[in-house]
Coordinates of C-alpha atoms in Angstrom, one line a residue:
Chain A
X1 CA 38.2 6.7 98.9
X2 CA 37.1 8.8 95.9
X3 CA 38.6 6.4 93.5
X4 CA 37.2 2.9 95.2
X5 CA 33.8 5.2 95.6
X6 CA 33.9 6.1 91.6
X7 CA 34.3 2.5 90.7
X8 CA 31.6 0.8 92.3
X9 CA 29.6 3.4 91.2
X10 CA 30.1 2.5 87.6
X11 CA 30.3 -1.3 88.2
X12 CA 26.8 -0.5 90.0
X13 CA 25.2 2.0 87.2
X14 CA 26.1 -0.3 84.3
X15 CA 24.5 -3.7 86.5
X16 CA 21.6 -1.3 86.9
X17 CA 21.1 -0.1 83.3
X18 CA 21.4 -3.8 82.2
X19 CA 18.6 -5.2 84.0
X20 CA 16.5 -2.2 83.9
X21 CA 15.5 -3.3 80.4
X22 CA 11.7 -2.4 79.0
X23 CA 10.5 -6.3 80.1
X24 CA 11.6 -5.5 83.5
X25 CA 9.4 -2.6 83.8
X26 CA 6.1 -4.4 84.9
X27 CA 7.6 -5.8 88.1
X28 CA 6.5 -4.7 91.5
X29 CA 8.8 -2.3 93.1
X30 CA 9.7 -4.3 96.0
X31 CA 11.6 -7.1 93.4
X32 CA 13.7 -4.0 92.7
X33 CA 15.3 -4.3 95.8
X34 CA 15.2 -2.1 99.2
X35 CA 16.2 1.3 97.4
X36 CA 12.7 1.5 95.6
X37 CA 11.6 2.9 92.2
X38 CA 10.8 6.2 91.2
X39 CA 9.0 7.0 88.2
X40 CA 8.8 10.2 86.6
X41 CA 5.9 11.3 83.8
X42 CA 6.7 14.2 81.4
X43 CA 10.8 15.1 80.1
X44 CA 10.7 18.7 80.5
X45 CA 12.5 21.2 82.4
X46 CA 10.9 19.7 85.5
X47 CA 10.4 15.6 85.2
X48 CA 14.3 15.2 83.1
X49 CA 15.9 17.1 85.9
X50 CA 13.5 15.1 89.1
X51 CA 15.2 11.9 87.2
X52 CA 18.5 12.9 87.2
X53 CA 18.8 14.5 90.3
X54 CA 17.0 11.2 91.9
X55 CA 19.8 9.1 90.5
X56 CA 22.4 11.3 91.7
X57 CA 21.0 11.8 95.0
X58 CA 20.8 8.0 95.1
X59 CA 22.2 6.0 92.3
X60 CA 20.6 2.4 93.8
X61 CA 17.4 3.6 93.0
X62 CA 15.3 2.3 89.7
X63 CA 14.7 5.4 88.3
X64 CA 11.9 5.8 84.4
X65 CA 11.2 8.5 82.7
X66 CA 8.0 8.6 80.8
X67 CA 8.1 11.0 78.1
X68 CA 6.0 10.4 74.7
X69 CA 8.8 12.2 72.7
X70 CA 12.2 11.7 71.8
X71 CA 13.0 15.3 71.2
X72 CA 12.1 17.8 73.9
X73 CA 11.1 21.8 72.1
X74 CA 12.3 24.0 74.7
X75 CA 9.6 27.2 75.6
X76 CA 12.2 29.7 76.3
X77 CA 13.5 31.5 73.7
X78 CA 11.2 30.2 71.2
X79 CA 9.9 33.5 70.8
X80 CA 13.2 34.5 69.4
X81 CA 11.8 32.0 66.8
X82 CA 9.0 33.2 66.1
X83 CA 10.6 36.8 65.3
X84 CA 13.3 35.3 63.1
X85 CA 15.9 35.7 65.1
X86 CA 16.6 31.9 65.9
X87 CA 16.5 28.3 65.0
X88 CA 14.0 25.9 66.1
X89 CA 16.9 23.7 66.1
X90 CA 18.6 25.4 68.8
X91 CA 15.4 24.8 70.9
X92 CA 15.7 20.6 70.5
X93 CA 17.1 18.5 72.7
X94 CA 17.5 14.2 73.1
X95 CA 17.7 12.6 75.9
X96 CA 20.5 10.2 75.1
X97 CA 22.9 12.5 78.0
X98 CA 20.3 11.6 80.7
X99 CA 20.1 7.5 79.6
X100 CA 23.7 7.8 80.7
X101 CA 23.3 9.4 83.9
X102 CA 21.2 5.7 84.7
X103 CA 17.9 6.6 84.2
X104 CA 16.0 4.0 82.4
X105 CA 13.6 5.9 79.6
X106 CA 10.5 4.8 78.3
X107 CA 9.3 6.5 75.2
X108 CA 5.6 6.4 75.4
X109 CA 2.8 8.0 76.6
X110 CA 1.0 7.7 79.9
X111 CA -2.0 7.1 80.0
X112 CA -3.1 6.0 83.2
X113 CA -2.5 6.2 87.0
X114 CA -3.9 3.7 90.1
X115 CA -2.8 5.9 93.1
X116 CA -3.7 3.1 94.8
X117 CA -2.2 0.3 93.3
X118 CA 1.2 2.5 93.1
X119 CA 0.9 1.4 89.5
X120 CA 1.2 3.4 85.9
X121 CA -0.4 2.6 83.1
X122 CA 1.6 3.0 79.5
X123 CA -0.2 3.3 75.6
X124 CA 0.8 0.0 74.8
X125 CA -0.8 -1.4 77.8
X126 CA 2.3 -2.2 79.6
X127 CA 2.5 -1.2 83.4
X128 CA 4.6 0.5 85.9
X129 CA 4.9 -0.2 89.7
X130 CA 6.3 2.6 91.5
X131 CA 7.1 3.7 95.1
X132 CA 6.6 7.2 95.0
X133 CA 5.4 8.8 91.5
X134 CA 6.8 12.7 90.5
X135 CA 4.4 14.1 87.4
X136 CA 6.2 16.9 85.5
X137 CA 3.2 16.8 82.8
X138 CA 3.4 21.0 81.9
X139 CA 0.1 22.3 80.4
X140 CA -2.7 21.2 78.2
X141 CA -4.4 24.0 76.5
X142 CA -8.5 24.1 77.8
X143 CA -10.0 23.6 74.1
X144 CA -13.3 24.0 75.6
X145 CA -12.1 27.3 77.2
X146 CA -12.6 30.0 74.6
X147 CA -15.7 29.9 72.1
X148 CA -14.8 29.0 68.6
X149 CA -10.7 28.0 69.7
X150 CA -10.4 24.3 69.2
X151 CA -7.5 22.4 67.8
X152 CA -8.9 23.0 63.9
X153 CA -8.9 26.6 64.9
X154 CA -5.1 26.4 66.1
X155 CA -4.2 25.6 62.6
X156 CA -5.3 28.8 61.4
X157 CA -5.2 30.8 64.7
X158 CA -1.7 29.4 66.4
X159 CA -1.5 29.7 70.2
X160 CA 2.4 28.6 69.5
X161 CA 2.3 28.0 73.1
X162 CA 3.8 24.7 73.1
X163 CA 7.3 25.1 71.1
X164 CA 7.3 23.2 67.8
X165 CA 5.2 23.3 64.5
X166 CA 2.7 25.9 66.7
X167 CA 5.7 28.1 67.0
X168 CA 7.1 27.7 62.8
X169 CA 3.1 28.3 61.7
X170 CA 3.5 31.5 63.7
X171 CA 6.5 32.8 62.0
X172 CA 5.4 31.8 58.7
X173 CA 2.2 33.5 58.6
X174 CA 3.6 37.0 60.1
X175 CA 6.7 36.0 57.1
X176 CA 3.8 35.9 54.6
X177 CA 1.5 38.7 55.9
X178 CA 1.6 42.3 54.2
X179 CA 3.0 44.9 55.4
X180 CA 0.3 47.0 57.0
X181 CA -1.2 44.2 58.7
X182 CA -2.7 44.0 62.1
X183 CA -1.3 41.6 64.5
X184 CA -3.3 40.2 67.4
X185 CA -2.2 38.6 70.8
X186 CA -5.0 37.0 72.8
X187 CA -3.6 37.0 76.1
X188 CA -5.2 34.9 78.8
X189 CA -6.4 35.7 82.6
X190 CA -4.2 33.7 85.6
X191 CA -2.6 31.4 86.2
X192 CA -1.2 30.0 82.7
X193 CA 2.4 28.9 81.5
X194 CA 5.4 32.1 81.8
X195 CA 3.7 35.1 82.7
X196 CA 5.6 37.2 80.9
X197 CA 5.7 35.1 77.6
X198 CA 3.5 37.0 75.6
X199 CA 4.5 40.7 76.8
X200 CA 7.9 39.3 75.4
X201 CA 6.4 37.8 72.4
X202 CA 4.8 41.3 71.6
X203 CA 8.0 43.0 71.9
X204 CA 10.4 40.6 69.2
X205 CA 7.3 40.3 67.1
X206 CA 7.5 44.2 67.1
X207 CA 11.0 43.6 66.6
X208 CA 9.9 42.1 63.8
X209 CA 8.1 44.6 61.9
X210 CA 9.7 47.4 62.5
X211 CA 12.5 45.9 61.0
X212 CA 10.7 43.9 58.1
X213 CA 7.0 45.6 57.6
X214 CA 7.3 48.7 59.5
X215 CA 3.7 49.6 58.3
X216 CA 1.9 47.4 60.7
X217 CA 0.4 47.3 63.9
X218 CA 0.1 45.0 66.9
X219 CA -2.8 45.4 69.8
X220 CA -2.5 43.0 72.7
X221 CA -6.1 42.0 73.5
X222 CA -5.6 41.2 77.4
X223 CA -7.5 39.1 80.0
X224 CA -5.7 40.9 82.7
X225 CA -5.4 44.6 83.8
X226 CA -2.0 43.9 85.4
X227 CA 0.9 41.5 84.1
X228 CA 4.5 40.5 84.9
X229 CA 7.1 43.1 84.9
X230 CA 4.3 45.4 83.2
X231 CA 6.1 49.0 83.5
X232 CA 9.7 47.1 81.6
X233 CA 7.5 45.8 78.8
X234 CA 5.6 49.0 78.5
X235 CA 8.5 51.3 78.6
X236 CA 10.3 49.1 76.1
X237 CA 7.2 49.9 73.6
X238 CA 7.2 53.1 74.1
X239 CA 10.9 53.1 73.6
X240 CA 11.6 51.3 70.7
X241 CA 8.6 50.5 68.8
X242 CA 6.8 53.9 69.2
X243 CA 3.4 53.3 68.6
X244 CA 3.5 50.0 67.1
X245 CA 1.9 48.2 70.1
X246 CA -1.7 48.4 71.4
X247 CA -2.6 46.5 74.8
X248 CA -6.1 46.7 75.9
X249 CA -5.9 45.5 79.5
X250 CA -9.6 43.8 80.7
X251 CA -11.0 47.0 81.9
X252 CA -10.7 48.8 78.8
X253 CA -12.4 45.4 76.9
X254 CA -9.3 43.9 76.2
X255 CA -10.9 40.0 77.0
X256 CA -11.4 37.7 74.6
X257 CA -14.8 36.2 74.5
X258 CA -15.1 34.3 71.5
X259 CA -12.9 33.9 68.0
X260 CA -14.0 33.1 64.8
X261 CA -11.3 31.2 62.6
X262 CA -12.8 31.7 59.0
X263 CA -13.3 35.3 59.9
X264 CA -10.3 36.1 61.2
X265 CA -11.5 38.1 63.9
X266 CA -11.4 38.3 68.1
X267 CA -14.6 39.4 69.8
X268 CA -14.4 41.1 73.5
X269 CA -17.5 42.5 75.3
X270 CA -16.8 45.8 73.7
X271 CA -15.8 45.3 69.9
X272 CA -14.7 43.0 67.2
X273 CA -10.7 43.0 65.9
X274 CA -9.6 41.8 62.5
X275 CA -6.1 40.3 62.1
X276 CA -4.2 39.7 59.6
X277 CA -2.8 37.2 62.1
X278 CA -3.9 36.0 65.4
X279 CA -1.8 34.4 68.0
X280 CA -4.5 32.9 70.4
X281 CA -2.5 32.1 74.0
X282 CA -5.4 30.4 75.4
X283 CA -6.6 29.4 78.7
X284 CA -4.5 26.4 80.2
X285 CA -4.5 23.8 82.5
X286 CA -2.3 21.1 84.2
X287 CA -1.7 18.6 81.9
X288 CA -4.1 15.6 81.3
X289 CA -2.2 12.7 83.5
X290 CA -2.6 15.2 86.4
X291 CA -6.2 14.7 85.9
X292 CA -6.3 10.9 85.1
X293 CA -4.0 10.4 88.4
X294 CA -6.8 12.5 90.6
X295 CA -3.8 15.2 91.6
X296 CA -5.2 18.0 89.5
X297 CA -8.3 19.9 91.8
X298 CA -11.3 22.0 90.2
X299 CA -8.9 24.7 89.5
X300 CA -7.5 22.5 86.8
X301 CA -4.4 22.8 88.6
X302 CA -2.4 20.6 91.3
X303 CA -1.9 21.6 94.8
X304 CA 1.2 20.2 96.1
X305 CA 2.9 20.5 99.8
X306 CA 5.9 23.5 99.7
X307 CA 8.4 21.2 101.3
X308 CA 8.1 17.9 99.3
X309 CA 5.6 18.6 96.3
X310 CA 3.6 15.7 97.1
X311 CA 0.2 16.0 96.3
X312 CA -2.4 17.4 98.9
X313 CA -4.7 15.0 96.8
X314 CA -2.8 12.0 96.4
X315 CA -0.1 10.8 99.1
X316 CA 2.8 9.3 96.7
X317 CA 2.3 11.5 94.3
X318 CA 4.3 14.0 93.3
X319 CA 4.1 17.2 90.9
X320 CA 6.5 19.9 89.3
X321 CA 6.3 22.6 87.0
X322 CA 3.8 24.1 85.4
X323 CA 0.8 21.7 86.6
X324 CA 1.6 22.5 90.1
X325 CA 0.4 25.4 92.8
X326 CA 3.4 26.7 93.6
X327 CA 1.8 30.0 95.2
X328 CA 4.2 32.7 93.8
X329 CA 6.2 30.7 92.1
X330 CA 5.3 31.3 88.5
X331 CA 5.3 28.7 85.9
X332 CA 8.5 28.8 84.2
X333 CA 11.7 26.4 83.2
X334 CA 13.6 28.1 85.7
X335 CA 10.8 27.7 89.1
X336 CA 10.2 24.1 87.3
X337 CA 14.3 23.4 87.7
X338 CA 14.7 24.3 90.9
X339 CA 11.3 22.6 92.6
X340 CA 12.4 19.7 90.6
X341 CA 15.8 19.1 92.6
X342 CA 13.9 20.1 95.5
X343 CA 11.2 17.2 95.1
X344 CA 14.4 14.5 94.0
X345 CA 16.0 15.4 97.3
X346 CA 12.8 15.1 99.1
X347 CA 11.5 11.7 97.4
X348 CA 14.9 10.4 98.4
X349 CA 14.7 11.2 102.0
X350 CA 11.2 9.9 102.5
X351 CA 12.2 6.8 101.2
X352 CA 15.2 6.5 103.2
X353 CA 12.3 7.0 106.4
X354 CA 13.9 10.6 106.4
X355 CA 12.4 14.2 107.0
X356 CA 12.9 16.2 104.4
X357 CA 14.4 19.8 105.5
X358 CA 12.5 22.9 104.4
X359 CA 13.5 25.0 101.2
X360 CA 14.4 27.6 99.6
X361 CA 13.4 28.0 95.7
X362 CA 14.6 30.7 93.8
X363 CA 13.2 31.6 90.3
X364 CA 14.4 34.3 87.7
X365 CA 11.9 34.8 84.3
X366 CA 14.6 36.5 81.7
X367 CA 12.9 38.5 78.8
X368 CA 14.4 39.4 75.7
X369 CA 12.7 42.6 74.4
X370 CA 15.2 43.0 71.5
X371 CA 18.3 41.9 70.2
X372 CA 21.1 43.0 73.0
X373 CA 17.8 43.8 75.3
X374 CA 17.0 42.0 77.9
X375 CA 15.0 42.6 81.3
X376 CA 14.1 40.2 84.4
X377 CA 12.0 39.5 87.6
X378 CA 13.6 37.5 90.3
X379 CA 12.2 36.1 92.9
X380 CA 13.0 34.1 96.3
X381 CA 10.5 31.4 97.8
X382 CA 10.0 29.2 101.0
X383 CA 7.3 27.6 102.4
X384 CA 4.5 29.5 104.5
X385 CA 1.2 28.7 105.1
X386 CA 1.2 25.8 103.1
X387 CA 2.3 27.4 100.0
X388 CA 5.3 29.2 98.7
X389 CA 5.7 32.5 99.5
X390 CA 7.7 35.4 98.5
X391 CA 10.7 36.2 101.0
X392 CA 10.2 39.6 101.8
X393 CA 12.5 42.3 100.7
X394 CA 14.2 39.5 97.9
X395 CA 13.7 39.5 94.5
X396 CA 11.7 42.3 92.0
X397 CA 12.5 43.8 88.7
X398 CA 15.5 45.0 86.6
X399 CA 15.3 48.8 87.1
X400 CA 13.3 50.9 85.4
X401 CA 16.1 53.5 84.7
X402 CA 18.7 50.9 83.7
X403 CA 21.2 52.1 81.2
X404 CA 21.8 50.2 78.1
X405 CA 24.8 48.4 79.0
X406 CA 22.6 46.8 81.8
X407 CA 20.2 45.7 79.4
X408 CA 22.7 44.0 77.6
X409 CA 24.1 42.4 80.1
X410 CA 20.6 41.3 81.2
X411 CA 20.3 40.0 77.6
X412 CA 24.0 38.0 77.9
X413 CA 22.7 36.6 80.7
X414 CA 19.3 35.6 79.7
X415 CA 21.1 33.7 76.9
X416 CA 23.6 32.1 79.2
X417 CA 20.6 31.2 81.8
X418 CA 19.8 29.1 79.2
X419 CA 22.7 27.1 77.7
X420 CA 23.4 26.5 81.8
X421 CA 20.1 25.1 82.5
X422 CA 19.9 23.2 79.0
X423 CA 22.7 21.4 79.7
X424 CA 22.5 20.9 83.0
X425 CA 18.9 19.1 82.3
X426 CA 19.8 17.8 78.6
X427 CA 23.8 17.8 78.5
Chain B
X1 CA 23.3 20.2 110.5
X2 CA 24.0 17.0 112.5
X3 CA 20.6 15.2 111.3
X4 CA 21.9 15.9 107.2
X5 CA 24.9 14.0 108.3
X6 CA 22.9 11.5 109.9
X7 CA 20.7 11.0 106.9
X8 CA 23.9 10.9 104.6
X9 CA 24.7 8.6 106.7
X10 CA 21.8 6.4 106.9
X11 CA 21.5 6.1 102.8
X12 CA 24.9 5.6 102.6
X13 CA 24.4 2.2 104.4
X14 CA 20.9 1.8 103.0
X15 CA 22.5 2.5 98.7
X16 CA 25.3 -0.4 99.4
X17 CA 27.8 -0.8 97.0
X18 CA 30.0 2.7 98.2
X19 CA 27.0 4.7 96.3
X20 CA 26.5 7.9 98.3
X21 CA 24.0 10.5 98.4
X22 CA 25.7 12.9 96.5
X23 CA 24.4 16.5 97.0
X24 CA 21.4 15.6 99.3
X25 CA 23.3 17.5 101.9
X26 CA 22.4 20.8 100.2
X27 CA 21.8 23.4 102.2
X28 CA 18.2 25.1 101.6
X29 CA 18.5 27.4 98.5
X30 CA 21.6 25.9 97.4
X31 CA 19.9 23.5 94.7
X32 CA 18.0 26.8 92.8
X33 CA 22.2 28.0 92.0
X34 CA 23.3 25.6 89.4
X35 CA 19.9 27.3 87.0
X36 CA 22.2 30.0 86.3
X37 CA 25.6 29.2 87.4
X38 CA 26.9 26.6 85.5
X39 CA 28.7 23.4 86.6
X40 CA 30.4 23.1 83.4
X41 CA 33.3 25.8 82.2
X42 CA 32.5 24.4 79.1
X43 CA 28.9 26.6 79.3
X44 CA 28.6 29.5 77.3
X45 CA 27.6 32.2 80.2
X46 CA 28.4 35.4 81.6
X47 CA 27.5 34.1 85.1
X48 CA 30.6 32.5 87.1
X49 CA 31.3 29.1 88.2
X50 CA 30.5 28.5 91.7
X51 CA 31.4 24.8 92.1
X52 CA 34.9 24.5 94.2
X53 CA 35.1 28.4 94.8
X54 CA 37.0 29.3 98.0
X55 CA 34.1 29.4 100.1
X56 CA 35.4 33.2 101.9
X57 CA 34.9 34.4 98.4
X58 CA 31.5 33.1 97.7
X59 CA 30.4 34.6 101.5
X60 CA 32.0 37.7 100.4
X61 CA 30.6 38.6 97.2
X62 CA 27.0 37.3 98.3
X63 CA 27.6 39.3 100.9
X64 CA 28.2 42.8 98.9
X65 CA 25.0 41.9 96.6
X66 CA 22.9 41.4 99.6
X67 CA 24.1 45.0 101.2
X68 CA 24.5 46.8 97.8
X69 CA 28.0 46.9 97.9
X70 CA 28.6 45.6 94.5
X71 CA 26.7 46.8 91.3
X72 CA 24.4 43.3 90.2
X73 CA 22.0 42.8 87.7
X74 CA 20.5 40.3 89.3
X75 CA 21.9 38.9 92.0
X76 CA 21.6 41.5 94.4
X77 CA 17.8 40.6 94.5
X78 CA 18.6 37.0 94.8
X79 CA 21.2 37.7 97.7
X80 CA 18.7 39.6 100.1
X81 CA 16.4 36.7 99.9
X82 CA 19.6 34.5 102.2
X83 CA 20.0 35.0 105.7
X84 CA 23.8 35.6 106.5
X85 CA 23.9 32.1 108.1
X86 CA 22.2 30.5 104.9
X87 CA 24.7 32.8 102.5
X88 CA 27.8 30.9 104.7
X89 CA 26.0 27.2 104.5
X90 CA 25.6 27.5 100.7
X91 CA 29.2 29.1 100.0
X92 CA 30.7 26.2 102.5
X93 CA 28.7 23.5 100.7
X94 CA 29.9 24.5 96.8
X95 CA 33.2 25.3 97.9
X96 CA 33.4 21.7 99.0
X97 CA 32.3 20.5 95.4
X98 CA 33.9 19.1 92.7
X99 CA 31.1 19.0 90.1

């Protein structure tokens, strides 16, 4: 059977791929014939693995990918960047792998959505009719959310929270800053893009100096009096970089209230910091198509149904990742992986009349302190109350007493988390 | 189970053309695996294969992390989050993969 199975398959991708071609985009769905079309906005950890998993969970349906870039910058691990201690390159990936799998690719942006009309709107004015819509659109950083940050400011003042030139203007200005400098992180208040991220950022750009400018300092000026896998991170400074790091959680004035980029200086409610360099990790929200669809609520974020991610907003609309309310599902690659296959297999179903069968989601945020140092929270998720909630008794942090072997291992496996989810989105 | 089957069934008939729903009868959880364990042996990764395990093996190692048996970094806090049943659906269902 396998063999017959495997060739109609083919015979049927390669029939599919040929008259999937960009003219063919603007017809309605229903010309597609009775398997329907799916389309997907945003090629991240979330929308490139909704696509493929769609087309493997049923390769008859018409199946695009929106995504404005040809080359996806991968978040994780581009803090290892920023410290030296890795390529951007190594954080690039194509999509040519995933064009294979069947999915039809449009490389544009989106800039439009008629939830009515079922239909998507594309730069160059061209149009997309879908069935059911899944919007995997990450963050957008809220420029109007911190007094004096804009996107002029970002040029001097890097948030670096988006992997790319952000995260090369970082390393270059702590490369060209003295030794003795003062390094400040701007850390925002809940809910913004991998919680730990800049605890973890702190720690390799600690790294950093002690290794390279052992004079200088880093304080963490923080939005937050509590953070993710807090004791780890604090231990780890302690540790290793004696008293190199500074936080200042919110009740000791650590929040940011205004920055000023030809100064060079952070203001809280209690004082006024000069860096040397500032890394600015500013407020966030879903990004922009959430909004223009009318999935995206005052929060700025999208609540979504736990089973299907469908919009609570907008019925045939769906939304992953980052943009989404998962409830304690944070927003990483890993949460936006596994809510992606769980909203392909869902999309599928309902299409096919079907119910789709509750989940379970499971999410692990690796952090890599130092080289051969690595720690984790885990965590365990199904739907209750009409969000995700923690399974009781699952999940939780790497010990606190861990020997060093264990945080090695902890740091193997953070880098083989991600060569395994890399490829199985990009490869 | 019965109703996955059924479904399978259904979009079996509805894709045409012998395409079949492959891996929409995952059992809940199943889908999160593949993040970390890799479908590939070509992947670079401390964490081990799953796909086409013996599925007694899966159960029993799953098993041990759930109840502390084995020393884990992390998969003892995954494991508890799986009722027994659930740890036996997912082992059954990648034990019957191929890739």
């Amino acid at each position: 059977m396998s063999k017959t199975v495997r060739l109609d398959r083919r015979k049927f991708i390669g029939t599919a791929a040929a008259s999937l071609s960009m003219a063919s985009l603007s017809r309605p769905a229903l010309a597609q014939g009775a398997a329907g079309r799916v389309v997907v906005i945003g090629g991240g950890f979330g929308g490139a693995t909704c696509a493929r998993m769609l087309k493997r969970f049923n390769p008859a349906l018409s199946v695009v990918l929106v995504e404005a870039n040809r080359t996806f910058t991968a978040c994780p691990f581009s803090n290892l960047v920023i410290a030296g201690l890795r390529d951007l390159k190594q954080q690039e990936f194509g999509y040519d792998n995933l064009g294979k799998t069947g999915v039809e690719i449009a490389f544009t942006a989106a800039t439009g959505v008629d939830a009515d009309a079922r239909r998507v709107t594309l730069a160059d004015g061209a149009t997309l009719t879908y069935d059911r819509l899944v919007l995997s659109p990450g963050v957008d950083i809220r420029w109007d959310g911190l007094p004096g940050y804009n996107e002029a400011a970002a040029a001097i003042m890097p948030h670096a929270w988006k992997a790319g030139e952000q995260t090369l203007l970082l390393r270059r200005q702590l490369e060209a800053m003295d030794d003795g400098g003062v390094v400040v992180i701007s850390s925002p208040a809940n809910p913004f893009r991998c919680p730990p991220g800049p605890y973890e950022r702190a720690s390799l750009i600690a790294y950093y100096l002690k290794t390279k400018k052992p004079k200088s300092k880093l304080i963490i000026l923080d939005a937050k009096d509590v953070f993710s896998k807090q004791r780890l991170f604090q231990n780890v400074w302690k540790a290793l970089y004696s008293d190199m790091v500074e936080w200042v959680s919110l009740s000791t004035g650590g929040k940011v209230t205004s920055v000023d980029p030809a100064a060079m200086t952070l203001t809280t409610d209690f004082s006024t910091y000069k860096a040397a360099v500032a890394n600015v990790i500013p407020p966030q929200k879903a990004g922009h198509i959430a909004e223009l669809a009318g999935v995206a609520d005052r929060s700025g974020w999208c609540p979504i149904d736990p089973v299907t991610f469908e919009s609570k907003l907008r019925p045939g609309i769906h939304v992953v990742g980052d943009a989404s309310i998962a409830g304690a599902m944070p927003k990483s690659a890993f949460s936006a992986n596994a809510q992606a296959k769980v909203c392909a297999a869902a999309v599928v179903t309902m299409l096919a009349n079907g119910k789709p069968a509750e989940p379970r989601l499971i999410n692990t945020c690796y952090s890599v302190v130092a080289p051969d140092y690595g720690i984790t929270v885990a965590g365990v998720y199904k739907p209750t109350n009409g969000l995700l909630a923690d399974i009781d008794g699952a999940g939780g942090t790497s010990p606190l007493d861990a020997p060093a072997d264990f945080r090695a291992q902890e740091a193997r496996l953070a880098d083989g988390w991600f060569n395994t989810i890399t490829a199985e989105v990009f490869g | 189970m019965p109703l996955r089957f059924l479904l399978a069934a259904i979009l079996m008939c509805a894709c045409g053309h012998g395409a079949w729903a492959e891996g929409l009868d995952a059992p809940a959880g199943a889908l999160s695996c593949s993040g970390c364990h890799p479908a590939s042996a070509n992947v670079q990764t401390p964490a081990p294969g799953i796909v086409g395990r013996n599925a007694d093996d899966l159960v029993a190692s799953l098993l041990a992390f759930k109840n502390g048996k084995t020393p884990a970094t992390v998969m003892d806090r995954v494991a508890k989050g799986f009722t027994d049943d659930e740890i036996r659906a997912i082992a059954s269902w990648y034990a019957a993969r191929k890739d």
